[in-house]
Amino acid sequence: MTGRMILVIVFAALLGLPSGRAAAAPPSSDPDWPCEQALVPSVSAEMVWSGPPLDGIGDWRSDPTAAPLVAAISPREVPLAEGLAAIGRFLRARPPNRTRAIKRAVAGLLEENATARTRVIEHIKMLAERQRTFAGLVSEMANEREKAGQGASAELTDRWTLTQRTYYEAQRTLRYACEIPAELDQRLGAYVRALQEGIR
Amino acid sequence: MPCCRRLPELSAALAALFWTAAAAGETVLVSNEKGNSITALDADSLAVIRTIRVGQRPRGILLSKDHKFLYICASDDNRIDVLDLDTYTLKPPLPSGPDPETFALHPDGNHLYVSNEDNSLVSIVDIAGRRIEGEIPVGVEPEGMAVSPDGKWTVNTSETTNMAHFVDNDSHQVVGNVLVDSRPRHAEWTSDGAQVWVSSEIGGTVSVIDAATRQVVHKIGFAVPGVPKQAIQAVGIALTKDRKRAFVALGPSNRVAVIDMETFEVVKYLLVGQRVWNLAFNHDESRLFTTNGVSNDISAIDVPNLRVLKSVTVGNQPWGVVVRP
């Protein structure tokens, strides 16, 4: 890859234009959002829940059955199948005031999802900010190398190679990170649908 | 009134009977973007008939004019796969140009208009000749494709340029550009060719374009109580042939908006699966099927009664959907 091509890719990334799969996708209406997936800052109950309203249920943390369920199945490390099995056990155990317990579990899952989403979104934006700074550095080095032409030192060439490799690896990381909000939403949706079955 | 107590059951039984009659013999075909597969389902029972491995990142799909083949944009393999729907076997692929995302079939049944997302081109594929017949430069990141019912025009939307480009299919030239809201995703002609409806994902709107004047004559916005505005992202569009009802998939809001096509008012929002993306009617438009990319399922909507019947799991990240009569 020539220095000119690298420059095109770096500037494209800086401008949020597509330049192949390695570069950042066009941003959504939030200029700091680097992902191809349009930013959805939060998930409300209305987006996933079609059961009775969740208001007037008190604090979900005080519920002796819903609170442990939420704590057990919310972490991303818990496999979805395991989480769904725990919901199955929760429903089969017929908790006292079943509908309220289910609604509290849904409220808790929504809250935990919101916390995790906010953290992930902030992390993605931070990664993107770092990449923008890094893209500037890559751009400067490309200029330096172009100017030096055939006389570019081995040290400059090595630094250049390492810098562009690091840049692309970070881009790949960013692309994976961009998938996480949807993964969180997928878990939330599956859990909420399973709980809703308990009300029908 | 004993007679009336049984009305709900009777109504459900009639609905089930009607469902069977309406969708009998039809097949729903879904592309799974991350699963690299096509799922075929019985449109009546929604049971999965077959899952077929295809090229990488299948997105846009459509039926051949005789309904015998399914054309599939295999985006990461830079080709169009051809699936024989009688045997569920792949035939030799067609060329597509780089990164084909969506396409439209000309009414002649022999030309595909393909959006090449990575190089700002629309490629015209001669199916019988198995070659690319022409390329049309359009805006950055071409996406939605729709050929007019009379075959004279193609509309392509470009995600980054935020335009609907009108292409003259005889000269292969862009003859008009219409500015729409941010990240236009899908274009759909009305059955009489009078209007083109274009959805904008980030803008969260649908622009209704008069085809003759190439002016936006209506802009439809959406608001779902309790749902953040950023979650309302307009994507797939389906319009009934009688020009009475429009359905618009609203992405992560998990809603399909139902619109009166005469007044342009939203009459209902239907809750379906997560991140609803594309839509397809069955043959008599009694059913509408939606792909839900995050919940990995499709939802079936009863069109006359405007209610969601059920959702069924398909492959990983369902994207496109068509119904074979």
XYZ file of C-alpha atoms in Angstrom:
525
model
C 0.000 0.000 0.000
C 1.437 3.374 -0.987
C 1.686 6.343 1.317
C -0.869 8.174 -0.841
C -3.381 5.354 -0.415
C -2.833 5.387 3.347
C -3.434 9.113 3.344
C -6.723 8.666 1.500
C -7.859 6.034 4.014
C -6.817 8.095 7.014
C -8.529 11.231 5.753
C -11.595 9.216 4.848
C -11.681 7.864 8.397
C -11.237 11.370 9.783
C -14.098 12.645 7.659
C -16.250 9.639 8.440
C -16.307 8.524 4.785
C -16.162 4.896 3.702
C -12.846 3.709 2.353
C -13.183 -0.047 2.583
C -14.150 -2.261 5.493
C -11.133 -1.288 7.644
C -12.118 2.355 7.908
C -14.683 3.864 10.216
C -18.239 3.878 8.905
C -20.165 7.110 8.421
C -21.267 8.545 11.741
C -24.875 8.980 12.728
C -26.287 12.323 13.828
C -23.885 12.238 16.797
C -20.527 13.344 15.341
C -18.604 11.369 17.983
C -20.309 8.095 17.107
C -18.065 6.023 14.823
C -20.211 2.955 14.200
C -22.088 1.907 11.112
C -25.000 1.001 13.387
C -26.974 4.165 14.072
C -26.660 5.271 17.693
C -29.576 4.446 19.967
C -28.564 5.995 23.314
C -31.125 4.153 25.419
C -33.706 1.397 25.378
C -37.060 2.159 26.954
C -39.605 -0.336 28.273
C -41.920 0.529 25.393
C -39.362 -0.791 22.893
C -39.441 -4.332 24.231
C -42.375 -4.761 26.598
C -46.026 -4.957 25.606
C -47.343 -6.121 28.971
C -49.051 -4.034 31.670
C -47.431 -0.685 32.597
C -44.331 -0.883 34.784
C -45.224 2.101 36.967
C -46.295 1.819 40.597
C -44.306 -1.354 41.259
C -41.929 0.070 43.857
C -38.214 -0.626 43.942
C -37.313 -3.818 42.071
C -34.247 -4.198 44.317
C -36.522 -4.854 47.292
C -38.193 -7.827 45.640
C -36.956 -11.093 47.203
C -37.317 -13.074 43.972
C -36.903 -10.539 41.160
C -33.761 -8.856 42.504
C -31.645 -12.057 42.717
C -32.836 -13.052 39.235
C -31.769 -9.716 37.762
C -28.393 -9.908 39.516
C -27.810 -13.459 38.305
C -28.665 -13.058 34.620
C -27.654 -9.483 33.767
C -23.861 -9.838 33.385
C -22.766 -10.240 29.771
C -20.679 -13.249 30.742
C -23.817 -15.262 31.532
C -24.757 -17.305 28.442
C -28.188 -16.408 27.092
C -29.449 -19.996 27.426
C -28.437 -19.989 31.093
C -30.243 -16.705 31.669
C -33.394 -18.013 29.986
C -33.248 -21.184 32.054
C -33.064 -19.068 35.224
C -36.143 -17.140 34.081
C -37.899 -20.463 33.510
C -37.114 -21.521 37.085
C -38.258 -18.113 38.380
C -41.611 -18.472 36.631
C -42.116 -22.103 37.626
C -41.474 -21.224 41.288
C -44.640 -19.070 41.161
C -43.329 -16.107 43.185
C -45.850 -14.354 45.449
C -47.666 -11.572 43.612
C -46.430 -13.065 40.355
C -47.321 -10.198 37.985
C -45.639 -7.622 40.209
C -42.539 -9.803 40.554
C -42.345 -10.211 36.779
C -42.753 -6.486 36.211
C -40.053 -5.783 38.801
C -37.708 -8.232 37.077
C -38.326 -6.439 33.766
C -37.697 -3.048 35.401
C -34.441 -4.367 36.874
C -33.241 -5.800 33.573
C -34.000 -2.520 31.819
C -32.012 -0.624 34.424
C -29.045 -2.985 34.270
C -29.121 -2.856 30.470
C -29.128 0.955 30.582
C -26.069 0.980 32.852
C -24.158 -1.461 30.670
C -25.155 0.334 27.454
C -24.060 3.727 28.758
C -20.687 2.282 29.713
C -20.217 0.625 26.317
C -21.277 3.726 24.383
C -18.846 5.892 26.360
C -16.091 3.356 25.733
C -16.787 3.310 21.980
C -16.701 7.097 21.827
C -13.414 7.121 23.760
C -11.922 4.557 21.356
C -13.087 6.635 18.414
C -11.530 9.777 19.892
C -8.233 7.925 20.312
C -8.442 6.720 16.735
C -9.004 10.250 15.445
C -5.877 11.402 17.283
C -4.021 8.379 16.031
C -5.210 8.988 12.465
C -3.653 12.442 12.688
C -0.356 10.862 13.676
C -0.520 8.358 10.817
C -1.261 11.219 8.443
C 1.762 13.216 9.687
C 4.030 10.204 9.266
C 2.724 9.593 5.754
C 3.633 13.184 4.863
C 7.077 12.795 6.434
C 7.673 9.618 4.467
C 6.438 11.106 1.186
C 8.813 14.049 1.650
C 11.773 11.801 2.402
C 11.047 9.674 -0.703
C 13.786 7.136 -1.432
C 15.882 8.661 1.369
C 13.434 7.593 4.105
C 15.399 6.002 6.947
C 14.863 2.381 7.996
C 13.775 3.676 11.382
C 11.062 5.857 9.801
C 9.872 2.969 7.627
C 9.668 0.632 10.648
C 7.822 3.228 12.677
C 5.461 3.801 9.759
C 4.756 0.069 9.365
C 4.094 -0.387 13.054
C 1.887 2.710 13.249
C -0.360 1.720 10.365
C -0.655 -1.866 11.654
C -1.663 -0.583 15.087
C -4.145 1.791 13.490
C -5.885 -1.028 11.577
C -5.923 -3.328 14.589
C -7.600 -0.615 16.621
C -10.123 -0.140 13.815
C -10.957 -3.829 14.008
C -11.426 -3.571 17.776
C -13.707 -0.613 17.248
C -15.806 -2.568 14.755
C -16.269 -5.389 17.277
C -17.119 -2.891 20.019
C -19.793 -1.400 17.767
C -21.643 -4.730 17.872
C -21.941 -4.778 21.662
C -24.960 -2.458 22.131
C -27.012 -4.687 19.810
C -25.801 -7.788 21.674
C -26.952 -6.235 24.957
C -30.316 -5.385 23.403
C -30.657 -8.904 22.050
C -30.230 -10.371 25.550
C -32.609 -7.852 27.048
C -35.238 -8.584 24.391
C -34.969 -12.350 24.844
C -35.241 -12.046 28.634
C -38.192 -9.665 28.510
C -40.080 -11.834 26.013
C -39.535 -14.874 28.236
C -40.832 -12.986 31.279
C -43.816 -11.697 29.335
C -44.816 -15.274 28.581
C -45.256 -15.680 32.340
C -47.978 -13.037 32.424
C -50.081 -14.489 29.596
C -76.025 -13.639 26.057
C -74.395 -17.037 25.668
C -73.967 -16.537 21.924
C -71.614 -13.593 22.419
C -69.368 -15.167 25.005
C -67.964 -17.372 22.322
C -67.372 -14.545 19.870
C -63.628 -14.168 20.650
C -63.068 -17.904 20.146
C -65.098 -17.841 16.932
C -63.171 -14.830 15.717
C -59.835 -16.526 16.495
C -60.954 -19.703 14.707
C -62.027 -17.705 11.649
C -58.755 -15.791 11.698
C -56.817 -19.069 11.840
C -58.890 -20.446 8.965
C -58.328 -17.283 6.942
C -54.605 -17.377 7.721
C -54.412 -20.911 6.339
C -56.348 -19.990 3.217
C -54.422 -16.784 2.618
C -50.906 -18.133 2.929
C -51.393 -21.712 1.740
C -48.643 -22.990 -0.533
C -46.532 -19.867 -0.203
C -42.920 -19.833 0.964
C -41.232 -17.087 2.961
C -37.544 -16.655 2.112
C -35.230 -14.764 4.456
C -31.568 -13.793 4.064
C -29.493 -14.069 7.256
C -26.730 -11.466 7.040
C -24.464 -12.976 9.698
C -25.641 -16.554 9.317
C -24.598 -16.598 5.638
C -27.766 -18.503 4.858
C -31.274 -18.381 3.480
C -34.142 -19.653 5.616
C -37.203 -20.989 3.791
C -40.426 -21.141 5.824
C -43.894 -22.361 5.080
C -45.951 -19.169 4.953
C -48.946 -20.922 6.454
C -47.468 -22.630 9.503
C -44.257 -20.538 9.617
C -42.366 -23.806 10.101
C -38.809 -23.733 8.788
C -38.628 -25.899 5.651
C -34.959 -25.568 4.904
C -31.848 -23.542 5.735
C -29.462 -23.164 2.808
C -25.832 -22.032 3.076
C -25.074 -19.261 0.589
C -22.324 -16.690 -0.023
C -21.038 -14.381 2.680
C -23.156 -11.578 4.095
C -26.366 -12.153 2.154
C -28.520 -9.047 2.240
C -30.850 -8.028 -0.625
C -32.905 -10.884 -2.088
C -35.541 -11.046 -4.801
C -37.445 -13.556 -6.893
C -36.947 -14.155 -10.603
C -39.903 -13.138 -12.742
C -41.075 -16.764 -13.020
C -40.572 -17.250 -9.231
C -38.307 -20.238 -9.834
C -35.078 -18.664 -8.581
C -34.005 -16.481 -5.695
C -31.324 -13.902 -6.447
C -29.140 -13.111 -3.431
C -26.695 -10.242 -2.944
C -23.714 -12.038 -1.361
C -22.083 -8.777 -0.337
C -18.738 -10.032 0.965
C -18.276 -12.459 -1.942
C -18.947 -9.713 -4.506
C -21.455 -11.797 -6.433
C -25.127 -12.618 -6.819
C -25.982 -16.146 -5.779
C -28.785 -17.909 -7.611
C -30.887 -20.378 -5.612
C -33.125 -22.859 -7.424
C -36.310 -22.803 -5.337
C -37.564 -26.181 -6.484
C -34.427 -28.058 -5.450
C -32.910 -25.567 -2.980
C -29.556 -25.873 -4.725
C -27.278 -23.077 -5.811
C -26.745 -22.443 -9.515
C -23.671 -20.656 -10.895
C -23.592 -17.103 -9.499
C -24.028 -13.884 -11.444
C -21.564 -10.993 -11.457
C -22.565 -8.024 -9.347
C -19.753 -5.489 -9.083
C -18.145 -4.975 -5.651
C -20.120 -5.227 -2.412
C -23.661 -5.649 -3.737
C -26.123 -4.635 -1.032
C -29.531 -4.461 -2.664
C -30.995 -4.664 -6.133
C -34.153 -4.402 -8.179
C -35.427 -6.482 -11.081
C -36.486 -4.742 -14.279
C -39.998 -5.776 -15.439
C -38.332 -7.453 -18.457
C -37.146 -10.080 -15.968
C -33.620 -10.006 -17.404
C -31.904 -6.999 -15.849
C -30.872 -6.495 -12.260
C -29.994 -3.009 -11.035
C -27.476 -3.540 -8.235
C -26.211 -1.027 -5.681
C -22.449 -1.394 -5.148
C -22.016 0.127 -1.717
C -18.240 0.491 -1.739
C -17.662 2.226 -5.066
C -20.641 4.542 -5.580
C -21.961 2.688 -8.604
C -25.125 1.025 -9.759
C -24.290 -2.031 -11.876
C -26.713 -3.320 -14.495
C -26.563 -7.111 -14.746
C -27.763 -8.934 -17.858
C -29.046 -12.188 -16.326
C -29.234 -14.281 -19.512
C -25.871 -12.980 -20.749
C -24.328 -13.426 -17.268
C -22.433 -10.150 -17.568
C -22.388 -6.595 -16.297
C -23.962 -4.567 -19.066
C -23.339 -1.130 -17.652
C -22.340 0.954 -14.639
C -23.944 4.176 -13.477
C -22.025 6.511 -11.124
C -24.281 7.671 -8.297
C -23.833 9.179 -4.813
C -21.674 7.843 -1.988
C -22.774 4.480 -0.563
C -25.649 3.561 -2.865
C -28.302 1.549 -1.113
C -32.035 1.428 -1.948
C -32.964 0.335 -5.472
C -36.368 0.442 -7.167
C -37.343 0.147 -10.833
C -40.575 1.865 -11.912
C -43.494 -0.416 -12.854
C -43.145 0.614 -16.533
C -39.409 -0.123 -16.452
C -38.385 3.364 -17.613
C -36.797 4.634 -14.409
C -34.648 3.382 -11.597
C -34.419 5.172 -8.286
C -31.307 4.650 -6.195
C -30.722 6.154 -2.771
C -27.245 7.031 -1.538
C -26.671 6.763 2.192
C -24.005 9.452 2.557
C -25.083 11.874 -0.172
C -28.651 11.793 1.222
C -30.255 11.733 -2.191
C -32.638 9.739 -4.307
C -31.130 9.550 -7.805
C -33.482 9.109 -10.763
C -31.853 7.072 -13.544
C -33.174 6.947 -17.112
C -33.049 3.260 -17.958
C -32.595 3.900 -21.699
C -29.637 6.265 -21.468
C -28.300 4.898 -18.142
C -27.835 8.493 -16.991
C -28.830 10.118 -13.722
C -31.437 12.682 -14.782
C -32.514 13.985 -11.389
C -31.422 14.122 -7.762
C -33.822 14.640 -4.897
C -32.479 15.604 -1.490
C -34.040 13.600 1.340
C -33.285 13.190 5.046
C -30.178 11.578 6.468
C -29.114 8.067 5.400
C -31.809 7.064 2.928
C -32.202 3.299 3.006
C -35.090 2.124 0.868
C -37.055 3.288 -2.185
C -40.436 1.948 -3.229
C -42.603 2.919 -6.196
C -46.387 3.060 -5.888
C -48.065 0.479 -8.132
C -49.184 3.177 -10.594
C -45.679 4.671 -10.855
C -46.878 8.083 -9.667
C -44.806 8.301 -6.464
C -41.609 7.017 -4.932
C -41.442 6.595 -1.167
C -37.950 6.912 0.327
C -37.109 6.092 3.959
C -34.321 7.840 5.894
C -32.758 5.848 8.711
C -31.063 8.616 10.696
C -33.639 11.231 9.746
C -36.388 8.892 10.894
C -38.711 10.032 8.106
C -40.235 8.941 4.811
C -40.136 11.331 1.865
C -42.912 10.910 -0.676
C -41.613 12.022 -4.071
C -43.823 12.897 -6.997
C -42.259 10.922 -9.847
C -43.242 13.382 -12.577
C -41.920 16.568 -10.934
C -39.267 14.852 -8.783
C -40.292 16.971 -5.820
C -40.879 15.830 -2.253
C -44.614 16.313 -1.854
C -44.972 14.910 1.663
C -42.664 14.105 4.502
C -43.919 11.620 7.056
C -42.539 11.702 10.604
C -43.040 9.163 13.368
C -43.460 9.365 17.132
C -44.066 6.378 19.372
C -44.990 7.232 22.987
C -42.179 6.249 25.348
C -39.714 5.430 22.574
C -36.623 7.680 22.181
C -36.558 9.586 18.899
C -33.137 8.140 17.972
C -34.618 4.642 18.065
C -37.130 5.526 15.367
C -35.163 4.752 12.221
C -37.163 4.364 9.028
C -35.943 1.492 6.845
C -38.075 -0.991 4.840
C -41.258 0.103 3.074
C -44.168 -1.941 1.693
C -47.052 -0.325 -0.197
C -50.325 -2.059 -1.021
C -51.179 -2.216 -4.716
C -54.479 -0.389 -4.163
C -52.504 2.584 -2.722
C -54.427 2.494 0.537
C -51.909 1.324 3.124
C -48.193 1.831 3.578
C -46.093 -0.059 6.094
C -42.733 1.291 7.258
C -40.213 -0.649 9.352
C -38.864 1.576 12.126
C -35.627 -0.208 13.055
C -34.682 -0.353 16.764
C -38.016 1.108 17.886
C -39.256 -2.410 17.045
C -42.349 -0.961 15.414
C -43.947 -1.116 12.008
C -45.869 2.061 11.209
C -49.122 1.715 9.310
C -49.900 4.741 7.132
C -53.019 5.793 5.286
C -51.629 6.497 1.819
C -54.346 9.042 1.024
C -53.897 11.249 4.086
C -50.249 10.282 4.863
C -51.276 9.908 8.516
C -49.890 7.134 10.709
C -52.877 5.096 11.855
C -51.109 2.509 14.002
C -47.767 1.259 15.297
C -47.315 -2.504 15.541
C -44.790 -3.981 17.993
C -42.712 -6.664 16.259
C -39.250 -8.176 16.872
C -36.079 -6.206 17.568
C -34.542 -3.925 14.920
C -37.162 -4.467 12.255
C -35.497 -3.959 8.886
C -37.268 -5.161 5.731
C -40.835 -6.056 4.826
C -42.609 -8.244 2.273
C -46.243 -8.995 1.506
C -47.534 -12.364 0.494
C -49.232 -12.591 -2.911
C -52.699 -11.321 -1.958
C -51.294 -8.825 0.581
C -53.208 -10.413 3.449
C -49.941 -11.009 5.322
C -46.850 -8.898 5.833
C -43.582 -10.420 6.994
C -40.835 -8.463 8.757
C -37.168 -9.307 9.356
C -35.972 -8.466 12.852
C -32.172 -8.255 12.821
C -31.459 -8.218 16.573
C -33.987 -10.773 17.828
C -33.098 -13.090 14.908
C -36.711 -13.699 13.978
C -39.421 -12.720 11.555
C -42.863 -11.442 12.505
C -46.067 -12.132 10.591
C -48.672 -9.367 10.457
C -52.351 -9.872 9.674
C -52.832 -6.974 7.219
C -56.651 -6.611 7.201
C -56.809 -6.630 11.006
C -53.515 -4.803 11.590
C -52.273 -7.145 14.262
C -49.102 -9.124 14.802
C -49.808 -12.851 14.625
C -46.522 -14.343 15.749
C -42.725 -14.246 15.520
C -40.545 -17.162 14.493
C -36.800 -17.622 14.900
C -34.757 -17.806 11.686
C -30.973 -17.424 11.216
C -28.403 -14.970 12.508
C -29.312 -11.347 11.718
C -32.182 -11.677 9.244
C -32.081 -8.899 6.638
C -34.099 -9.406 3.435
C -37.442 -11.124 2.937
C -39.589 -12.155 -0.042
C -42.590 -14.457 -0.390
C -42.748 -17.011 -3.204
C -46.363 -17.569 -4.335
